[in-house]
Every structure is written in structure tokens, then in C-alpha cells.
Amino acid sequence: MAIPRLTHEERDAALAELTGWALRDDGLAIVRTFKFADFAEAFGFMTRAAIEAEKADHHPEWFNVYNRVEITLTTHDAGGLSVRDVSLARLIDGFV
């Protein structure tokens, strides 16, 4: 079963509920940058997020340098943003 892409209205409603997440310029993903005290804290955050992402079978695109973690969430099978991205963003937000 295909995963449906969010409508513009659904996407806007979801973004209004998410703190710190922004729509990527192309409108097909959400992005957020997290900053931590140091690398160990950033890596611990990434580990917690990775465990939950694996459980959900939905994996973020991310980039880490020292204390900064940049995350992009999109659903490739949907060709853009889906409820899976919003759910994972909420889970990730619970780790900060």
C-alpha cells in the first residue's frame, strides 16, 4: 500500500504543531537543526533517534558536525512529506 503525500493543508497544519521544524524550499520535506553541549550529547541524541527510526522503519537524512545535528525528513515512497515524517519529528522532539 502506497504512503500518501500530505496535502498542502495537512502539511501546514502539521508544521503549525511542530516546534522548530521548517518546510524545505521545495516543499517536499521538513528540516530542523539541533545544537547540543558537545559531540557526546549530539551523538546520544542521534542514537536515541536512530533506535526509534528503526522501529518505525522510517529513517531520517541527517548531518552531524561536533555539537550540531541537521535533520531532513521526507518520505521517498510518497514523493514528499507524509504522516510518517510528522510522527518521527514528534518522536525526535521528545529527545531534546
mmCIF file of C-alpha atoms in Angstrom:
data_model
loop_
_atom_site.group_PDB
_atom_site.id
_atom_site.type_symbol
_atom_site.label_atom_id
_atom_site.label_comp_id
_atom_site.label_asym_id
_atom_site.label_seq_id
_atom_site.Cartn_x
_atom_site.Cartn_y
_atom_site.Cartn_z
ATOM 1 C CA MET A 1 0.000 0.000 0.000
ATOM 2 C CA ALA A 2 1.398 3.365 -1.019
ATOM 3 C CA ILE A 3 2.033 6.018 1.573
ATOM 4 C CA PRO A 4 0.091 9.167 0.649
ATOM 5 C CA ARG A 5 1.788 12.530 0.494
ATOM 6 C CA LEU A 6 0.281 15.188 2.753
ATOM 7 C CA THR A 7 -1.907 17.806 1.130
ATOM 8 C CA HIS A 8 -0.844 21.430 1.471
ATOM 9 C CA GLU A 9 -3.475 21.888 4.176
ATOM 10 C CA GLU A 10 -2.331 18.802 6.114
ATOM 11 C CA ARG A 11 1.291 19.860 5.773
ATOM 12 C CA ASP A 12 0.581 23.385 7.042
ATOM 13 C CA ALA A 13 -1.421 22.060 9.999
ATOM 14 C CA ALA A 14 1.373 19.646 10.928
ATOM 15 C CA LEU A 15 4.027 22.368 10.715
ATOM 16 C CA ALA A 16 1.950 24.606 12.978
ATOM 17 C CA GLU A 17 2.149 21.889 15.650
ATOM 18 C CA LEU A 18 5.886 21.189 15.302
ATOM 19 C CA THR A 19 8.332 23.466 17.085
ATOM 20 C CA GLY A 20 11.494 24.402 15.225
ATOM 21 C CA TRP A 21 10.778 22.459 12.040
ATOM 22 C CA ALA A 22 10.629 24.300 8.720
ATOM 23 C CA LEU A 23 9.481 23.344 5.277
ATOM 24 C CA ARG A 24 12.369 22.749 2.885
ATOM 25 C CA ASP A 25 12.447 25.151 -0.073
ATOM 26 C CA ASP A 26 10.978 22.584 -2.453
ATOM 27 C CA GLY A 27 8.063 21.836 -0.096
ATOM 28 C CA LEU A 28 8.812 18.102 -0.050
ATOM 29 C CA ALA A 29 10.498 17.767 3.350
ATOM 30 C CA ILE A 30 10.816 19.290 6.794
ATOM 31 C CA VAL A 31 14.148 20.290 8.304
ATOM 32 C CA ARG A 32 15.484 21.214 11.717
ATOM 33 C CA THR A 33 18.893 21.897 13.221
ATOM 34 C CA PHE A 34 19.634 20.856 16.791
ATOM 35 C CA LYS A 35 22.583 22.129 18.844
ATOM 36 C CA PHE A 36 23.973 20.368 21.888
ATOM 37 C CA ALA A 37 26.640 21.000 24.509
ATOM 38 C CA ASP A 38 29.174 18.745 22.815
ATOM 39 C CA PHE A 39 29.668 15.829 20.438
ATOM 40 C CA ALA A 40 28.774 13.173 23.009
ATOM 41 C CA GLU A 41 25.404 14.794 23.673
ATOM 42 C CA ALA A 42 24.727 15.156 19.938
ATOM 43 C CA PHE A 43 25.686 11.543 19.312
ATOM 44 C CA GLY A 44 23.499 10.333 22.190
ATOM 45 C CA PHE A 45 20.568 12.223 20.663
ATOM 46 C CA MET A 46 21.263 10.649 17.276
ATOM 47 C CA THR A 47 21.410 7.193 18.864
ATOM 48 C CA ARG A 48 18.023 7.613 20.546
ATOM 49 C CA ALA A 49 16.535 8.947 17.309
ATOM 50 C CA ALA A 50 18.079 6.100 15.290
ATOM 51 C CA ILE A 51 16.545 3.455 17.551
ATOM 52 C CA GLU A 52 13.066 4.954 17.163
ATOM 53 C CA ALA A 53 13.525 5.489 13.428
ATOM 54 C CA GLU A 54 14.484 1.835 13.017
ATOM 55 C CA LYS A 55 11.421 0.716 14.987
ATOM 56 C CA ALA A 56 9.243 2.861 12.705
ATOM 57 C CA ASP A 57 11.117 1.673 9.597
ATOM 58 C CA HIS A 58 11.457 5.325 8.630
ATOM 59 C CA HIS A 59 14.917 6.830 8.543
ATOM 60 C CA PRO A 60 15.998 10.470 8.622
ATOM 61 C CA GLU A 61 18.521 12.114 6.397
ATOM 62 C CA TRP A 62 20.951 13.767 8.764
ATOM 63 C CA PHE A 63 24.261 15.512 9.042
ATOM 64 C CA ASN A 64 26.386 15.860 12.170
ATOM 65 C CA VAL A 65 29.363 18.051 12.929
ATOM 66 C CA TYR A 66 30.539 18.192 16.530
ATOM 67 C CA ASN A 67 27.531 19.510 18.521
ATOM 68 C CA ARG A 68 25.181 20.183 15.605
ATOM 69 C CA VAL A 69 22.723 17.728 14.040
ATOM 70 C CA GLU A 70 20.755 18.725 10.944
ATOM 71 C CA ILE A 71 17.773 16.506 10.144
ATOM 72 C CA THR A 72 15.682 16.280 6.987
ATOM 73 C CA LEU A 73 12.505 14.208 6.986
ATOM 74 C CA THR A 74 10.756 13.168 3.792
ATOM 75 C CA THR A 75 9.044 10.024 2.552
ATOM 76 C CA HIS A 76 10.613 8.946 -0.717
ATOM 77 C CA ASP A 77 7.826 6.435 -1.419
ATOM 78 C CA ALA A 78 5.267 9.265 -1.151
ATOM 79 C CA GLY A 79 7.316 11.704 -3.186
ATOM 80 C CA GLY A 80 7.322 14.199 -0.336
ATOM 81 C CA LEU A 81 6.080 14.794 3.181
ATOM 82 C CA SER A 82 3.856 12.161 4.815
ATOM 83 C CA VAL A 83 2.395 11.411 8.236
ATOM 84 C CA ARG A 84 5.447 9.217 8.841
ATOM 85 C CA ASP A 85 7.665 12.303 8.771
ATOM 86 C CA VAL A 86 5.425 14.229 11.140
ATOM 87 C CA SER A 87 5.296 11.286 13.554
ATOM 88 C CA LEU A 88 9.072 10.882 13.509
ATOM 89 C CA ALA A 89 9.558 14.622 14.017
ATOM 90 C CA ARG A 90 7.361 14.442 17.132
ATOM 91 C CA LEU A 91 9.370 11.486 18.464
ATOM 92 C CA ILE A 92 12.645 13.280 17.789
ATOM 93 C CA ASP A 93 11.394 16.411 19.519
ATOM 94 C CA GLY A 94 10.826 14.326 22.625
ATOM 95 C CA PHE A 95 14.568 13.716 22.917
ATOM 96 C CA VAL A 96 15.526 17.380 23.401
#
